[in-house]
mmCIF file of C-alpha atoms in Angstrom:
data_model
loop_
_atom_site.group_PDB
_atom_site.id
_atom_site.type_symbol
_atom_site.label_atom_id
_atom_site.label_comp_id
_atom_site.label_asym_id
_atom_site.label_seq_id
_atom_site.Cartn_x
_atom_site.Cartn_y
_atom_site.Cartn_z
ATOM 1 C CA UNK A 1 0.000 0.000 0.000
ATOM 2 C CA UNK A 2 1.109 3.175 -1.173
ATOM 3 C CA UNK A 3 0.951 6.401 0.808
ATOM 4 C CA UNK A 4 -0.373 9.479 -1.504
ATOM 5 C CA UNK A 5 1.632 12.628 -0.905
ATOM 6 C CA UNK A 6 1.372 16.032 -3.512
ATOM 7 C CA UNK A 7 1.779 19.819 -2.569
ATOM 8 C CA UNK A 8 -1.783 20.881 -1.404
ATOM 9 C CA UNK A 9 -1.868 17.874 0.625
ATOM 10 C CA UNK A 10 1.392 18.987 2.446
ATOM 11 C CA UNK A 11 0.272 22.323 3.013
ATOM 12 C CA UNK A 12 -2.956 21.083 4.738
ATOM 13 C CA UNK A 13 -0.834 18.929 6.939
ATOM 14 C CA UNK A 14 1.918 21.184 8.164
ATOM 15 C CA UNK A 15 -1.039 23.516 8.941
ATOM 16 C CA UNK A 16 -3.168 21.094 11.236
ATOM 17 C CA UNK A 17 0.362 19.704 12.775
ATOM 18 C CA UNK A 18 1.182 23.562 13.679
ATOM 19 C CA UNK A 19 -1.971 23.758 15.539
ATOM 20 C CA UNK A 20 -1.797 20.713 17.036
ATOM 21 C CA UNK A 21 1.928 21.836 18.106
ATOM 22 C CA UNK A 22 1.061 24.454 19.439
ATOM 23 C CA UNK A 23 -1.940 23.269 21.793
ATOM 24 C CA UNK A 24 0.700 20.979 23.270
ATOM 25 C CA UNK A 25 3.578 23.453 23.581
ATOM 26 C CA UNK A 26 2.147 24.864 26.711
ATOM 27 C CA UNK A 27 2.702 21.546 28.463
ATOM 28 C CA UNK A 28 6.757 21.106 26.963
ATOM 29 C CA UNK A 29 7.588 24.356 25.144
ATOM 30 C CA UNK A 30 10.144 22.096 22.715
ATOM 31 C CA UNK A 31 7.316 21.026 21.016
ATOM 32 C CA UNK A 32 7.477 24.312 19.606
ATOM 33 C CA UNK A 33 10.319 23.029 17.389
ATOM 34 C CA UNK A 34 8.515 20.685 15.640
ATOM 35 C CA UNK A 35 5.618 23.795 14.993
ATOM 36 C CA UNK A 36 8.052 25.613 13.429
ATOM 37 C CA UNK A 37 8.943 23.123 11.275
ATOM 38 C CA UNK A 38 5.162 22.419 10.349
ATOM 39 C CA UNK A 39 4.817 25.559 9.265
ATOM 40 C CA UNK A 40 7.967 26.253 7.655
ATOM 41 C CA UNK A 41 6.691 22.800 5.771
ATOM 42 C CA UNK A 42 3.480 24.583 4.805
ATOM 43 C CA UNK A 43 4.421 27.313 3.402
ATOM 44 C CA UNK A 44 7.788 25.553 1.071
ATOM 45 C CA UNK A 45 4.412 23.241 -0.452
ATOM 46 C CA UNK A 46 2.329 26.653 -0.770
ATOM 47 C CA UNK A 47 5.146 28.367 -2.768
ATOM 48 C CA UNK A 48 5.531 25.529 -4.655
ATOM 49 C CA UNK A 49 1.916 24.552 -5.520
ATOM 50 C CA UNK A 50 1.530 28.391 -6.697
ATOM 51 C CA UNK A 51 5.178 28.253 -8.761
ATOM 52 C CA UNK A 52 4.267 25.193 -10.697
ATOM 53 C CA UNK A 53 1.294 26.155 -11.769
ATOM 54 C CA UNK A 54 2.885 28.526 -14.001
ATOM 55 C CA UNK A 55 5.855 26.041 -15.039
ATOM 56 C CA UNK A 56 7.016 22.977 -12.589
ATOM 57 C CA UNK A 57 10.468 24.108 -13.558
ATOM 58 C CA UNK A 58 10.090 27.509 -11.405
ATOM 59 C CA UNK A 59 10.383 25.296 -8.557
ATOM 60 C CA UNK A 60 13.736 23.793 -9.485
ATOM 61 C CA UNK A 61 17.413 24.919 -8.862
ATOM 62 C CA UNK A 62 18.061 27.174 -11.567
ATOM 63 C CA UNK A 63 20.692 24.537 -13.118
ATOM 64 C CA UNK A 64 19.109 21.711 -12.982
ATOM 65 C CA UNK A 65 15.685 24.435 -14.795
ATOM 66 C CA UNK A 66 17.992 24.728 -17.366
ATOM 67 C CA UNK A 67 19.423 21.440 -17.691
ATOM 68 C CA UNK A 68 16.264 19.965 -17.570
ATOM 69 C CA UNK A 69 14.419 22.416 -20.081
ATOM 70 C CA UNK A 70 13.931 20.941 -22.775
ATOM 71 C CA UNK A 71 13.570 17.714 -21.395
ATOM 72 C CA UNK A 72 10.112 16.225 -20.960
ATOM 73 C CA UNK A 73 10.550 13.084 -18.421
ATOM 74 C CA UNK A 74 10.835 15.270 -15.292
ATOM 75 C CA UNK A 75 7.731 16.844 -15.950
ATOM 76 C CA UNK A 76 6.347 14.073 -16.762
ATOM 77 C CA UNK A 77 7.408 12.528 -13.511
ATOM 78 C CA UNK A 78 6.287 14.857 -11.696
ATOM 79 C CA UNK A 79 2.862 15.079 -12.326
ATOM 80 C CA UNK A 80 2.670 11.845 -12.958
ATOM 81 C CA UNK A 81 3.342 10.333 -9.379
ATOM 82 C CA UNK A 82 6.250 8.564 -11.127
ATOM 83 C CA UNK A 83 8.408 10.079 -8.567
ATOM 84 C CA UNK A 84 12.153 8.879 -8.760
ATOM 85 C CA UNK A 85 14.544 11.371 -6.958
ATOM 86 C CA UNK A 86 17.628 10.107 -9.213
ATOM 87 C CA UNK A 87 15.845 10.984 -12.400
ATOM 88 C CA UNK A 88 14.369 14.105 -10.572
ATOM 89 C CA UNK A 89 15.891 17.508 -10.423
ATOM 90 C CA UNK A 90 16.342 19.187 -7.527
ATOM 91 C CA UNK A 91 13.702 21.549 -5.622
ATOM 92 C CA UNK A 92 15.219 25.114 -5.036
ATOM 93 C CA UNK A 93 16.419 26.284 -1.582
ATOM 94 C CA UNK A 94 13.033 27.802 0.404
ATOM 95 C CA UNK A 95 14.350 31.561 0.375
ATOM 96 C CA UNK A 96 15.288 31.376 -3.637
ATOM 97 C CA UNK A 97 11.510 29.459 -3.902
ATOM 98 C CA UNK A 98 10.313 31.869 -1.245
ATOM 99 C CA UNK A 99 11.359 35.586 -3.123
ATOM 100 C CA UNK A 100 10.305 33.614 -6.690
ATOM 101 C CA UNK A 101 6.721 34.127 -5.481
ATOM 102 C CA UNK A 102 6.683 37.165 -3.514
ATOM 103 C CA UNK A 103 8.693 39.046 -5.515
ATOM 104 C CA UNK A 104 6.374 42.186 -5.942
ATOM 105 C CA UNK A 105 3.414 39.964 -4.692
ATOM 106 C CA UNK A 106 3.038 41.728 -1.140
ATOM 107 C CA UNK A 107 5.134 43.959 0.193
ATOM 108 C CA UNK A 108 2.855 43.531 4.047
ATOM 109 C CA UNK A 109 4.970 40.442 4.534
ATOM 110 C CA UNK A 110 8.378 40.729 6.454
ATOM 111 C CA UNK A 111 11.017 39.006 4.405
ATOM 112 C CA UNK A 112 13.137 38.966 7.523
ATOM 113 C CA UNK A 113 10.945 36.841 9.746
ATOM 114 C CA UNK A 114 10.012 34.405 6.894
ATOM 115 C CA UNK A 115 14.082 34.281 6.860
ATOM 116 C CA UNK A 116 14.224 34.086 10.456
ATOM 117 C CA UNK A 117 11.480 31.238 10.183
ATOM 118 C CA UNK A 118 13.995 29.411 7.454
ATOM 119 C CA UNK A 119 16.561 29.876 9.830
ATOM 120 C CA UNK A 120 15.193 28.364 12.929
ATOM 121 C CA UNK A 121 13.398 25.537 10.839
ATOM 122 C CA UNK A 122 16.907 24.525 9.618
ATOM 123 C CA UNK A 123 19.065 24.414 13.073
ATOM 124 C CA UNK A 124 16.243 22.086 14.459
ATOM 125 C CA UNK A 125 16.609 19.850 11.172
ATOM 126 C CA UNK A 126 19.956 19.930 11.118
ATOM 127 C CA UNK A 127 20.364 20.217 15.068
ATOM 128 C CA UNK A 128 24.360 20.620 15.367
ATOM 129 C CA UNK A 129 24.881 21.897 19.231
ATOM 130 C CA UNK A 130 25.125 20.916 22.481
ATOM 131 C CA UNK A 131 22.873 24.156 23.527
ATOM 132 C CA UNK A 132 20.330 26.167 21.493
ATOM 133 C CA UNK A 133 18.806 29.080 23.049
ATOM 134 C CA UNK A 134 16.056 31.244 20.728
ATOM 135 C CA UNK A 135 13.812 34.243 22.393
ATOM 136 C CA UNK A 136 10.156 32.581 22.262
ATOM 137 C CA UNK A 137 9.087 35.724 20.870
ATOM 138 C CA UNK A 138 11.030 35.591 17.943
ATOM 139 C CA UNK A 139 9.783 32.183 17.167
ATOM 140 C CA UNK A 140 6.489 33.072 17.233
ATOM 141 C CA UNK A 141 7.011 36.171 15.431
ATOM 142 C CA UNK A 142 8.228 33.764 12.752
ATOM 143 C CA UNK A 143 5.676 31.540 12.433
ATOM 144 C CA UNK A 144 2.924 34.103 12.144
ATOM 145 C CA UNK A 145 4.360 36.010 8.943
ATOM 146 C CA UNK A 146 4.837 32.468 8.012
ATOM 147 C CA UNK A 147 1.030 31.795 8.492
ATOM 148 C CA UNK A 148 0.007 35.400 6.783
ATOM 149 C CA UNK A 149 2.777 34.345 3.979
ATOM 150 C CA UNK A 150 0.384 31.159 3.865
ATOM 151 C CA UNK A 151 -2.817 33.274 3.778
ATOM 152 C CA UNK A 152 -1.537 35.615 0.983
ATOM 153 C CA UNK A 153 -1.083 32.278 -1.537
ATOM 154 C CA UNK A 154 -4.264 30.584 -0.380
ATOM 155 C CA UNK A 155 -6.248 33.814 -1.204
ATOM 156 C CA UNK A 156 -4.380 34.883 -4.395
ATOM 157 C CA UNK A 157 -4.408 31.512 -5.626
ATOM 158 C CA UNK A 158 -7.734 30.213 -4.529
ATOM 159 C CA UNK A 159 -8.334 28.226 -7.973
ATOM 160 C CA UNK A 160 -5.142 25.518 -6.739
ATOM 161 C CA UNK A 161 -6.558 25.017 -3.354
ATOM 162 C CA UNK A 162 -9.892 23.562 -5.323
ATOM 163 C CA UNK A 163 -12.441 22.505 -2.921
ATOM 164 C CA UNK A 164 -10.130 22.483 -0.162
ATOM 165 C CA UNK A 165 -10.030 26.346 -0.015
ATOM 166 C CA UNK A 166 -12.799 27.104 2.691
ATOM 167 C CA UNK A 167 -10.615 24.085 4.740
ATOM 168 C CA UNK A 168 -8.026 25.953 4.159
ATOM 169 C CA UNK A 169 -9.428 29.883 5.379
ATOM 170 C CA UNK A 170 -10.864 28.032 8.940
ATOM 171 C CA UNK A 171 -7.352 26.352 9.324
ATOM 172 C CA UNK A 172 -5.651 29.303 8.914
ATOM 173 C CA UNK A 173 -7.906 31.220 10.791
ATOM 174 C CA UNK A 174 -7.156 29.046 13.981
ATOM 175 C CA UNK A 175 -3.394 29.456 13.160
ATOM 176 C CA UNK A 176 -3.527 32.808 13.821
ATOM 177 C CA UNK A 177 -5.601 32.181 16.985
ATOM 178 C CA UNK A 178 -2.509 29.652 18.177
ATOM 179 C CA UNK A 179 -0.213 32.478 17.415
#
């Protein structure tokens, strides 16, 4: 049995996990990690369901776009749950994806905490200290332009979000409520 993934689905996910982080993070306030990450996690699949849209290749490093451009089987495998990571190129780093999309999208959003979000989501990935220490504030901060970053391509982009889209506004709307 095969587990279905795709972009939309991802975004829903890392949205209910947030909440559900959240909730719990006033009994262990680590948990809060693992929120950041969820929504870090949303947002990457909501850049990337609005990028390909246009052109799947808008999601990849810009090499392996070119590389790749006038070549039809990564396309093909991507949208064609054919998905084989050797014969796949490579998705772009989050801030590159990130300023793909909002470049002159919506200048209300604070580049700086989505970067700050990026930032924090990565040292708990790639956890490589004996001692982290990270103002709660901050954090939080983070995650709610990440949430309003979320908002911005759900409501722009309503037609990719299909019938999910009024999931989609009451999730986010108890995001913000966590926050």
């Amino acid at each position: 049995m095969n587990i279905e993934f795709d972009r939309v689905k991802i975004v829903k996910t890392g949205l209910i996990e947030f909440c559900s982080c959240m909730e719990r993070s006033s009994e262990n306030e680590l948990i809060i990690q693992y929120a950041v990450i969820a929504i870090h996690n949303a947002l990457q699949g909501a850049v990337t369901v609005a990028l390909r849209e246009a052109d799947i290749s808008d999601t990849w490093k810009n090499s392996h776009a070119k590389k790749w451009e006038n070549v039809e089987l990564p396309k093909q495998l991507a949208t064609g749950g054919m998905y084989q990571p050797d014969k796949f190129p490579q998705l772009n780093v989050f801030m590159d994806l990130y300023d793909k999309y909002f470049n002159d999208k919506c200048n209300s959003i604070d580049r700086e905490r989505i970067e700050n979000l990026n930032k924090h989501r990565n040292e708990f990935i790639h956890f490589n200290t004996d001692y982290l220490s990270i103002e709660k504030q901050w954090i939080i901060d983070s995650c709610r332009e990440g949430i309003e970053a979320i908002s911005h391509i759900v409501k722009e982009e309503k037609q990719l979000f299909g019938n999910e889209y009024n999931f989609f506004q009451e999730i986010l709307k108890e995001a913000k409520q966590k926050v």
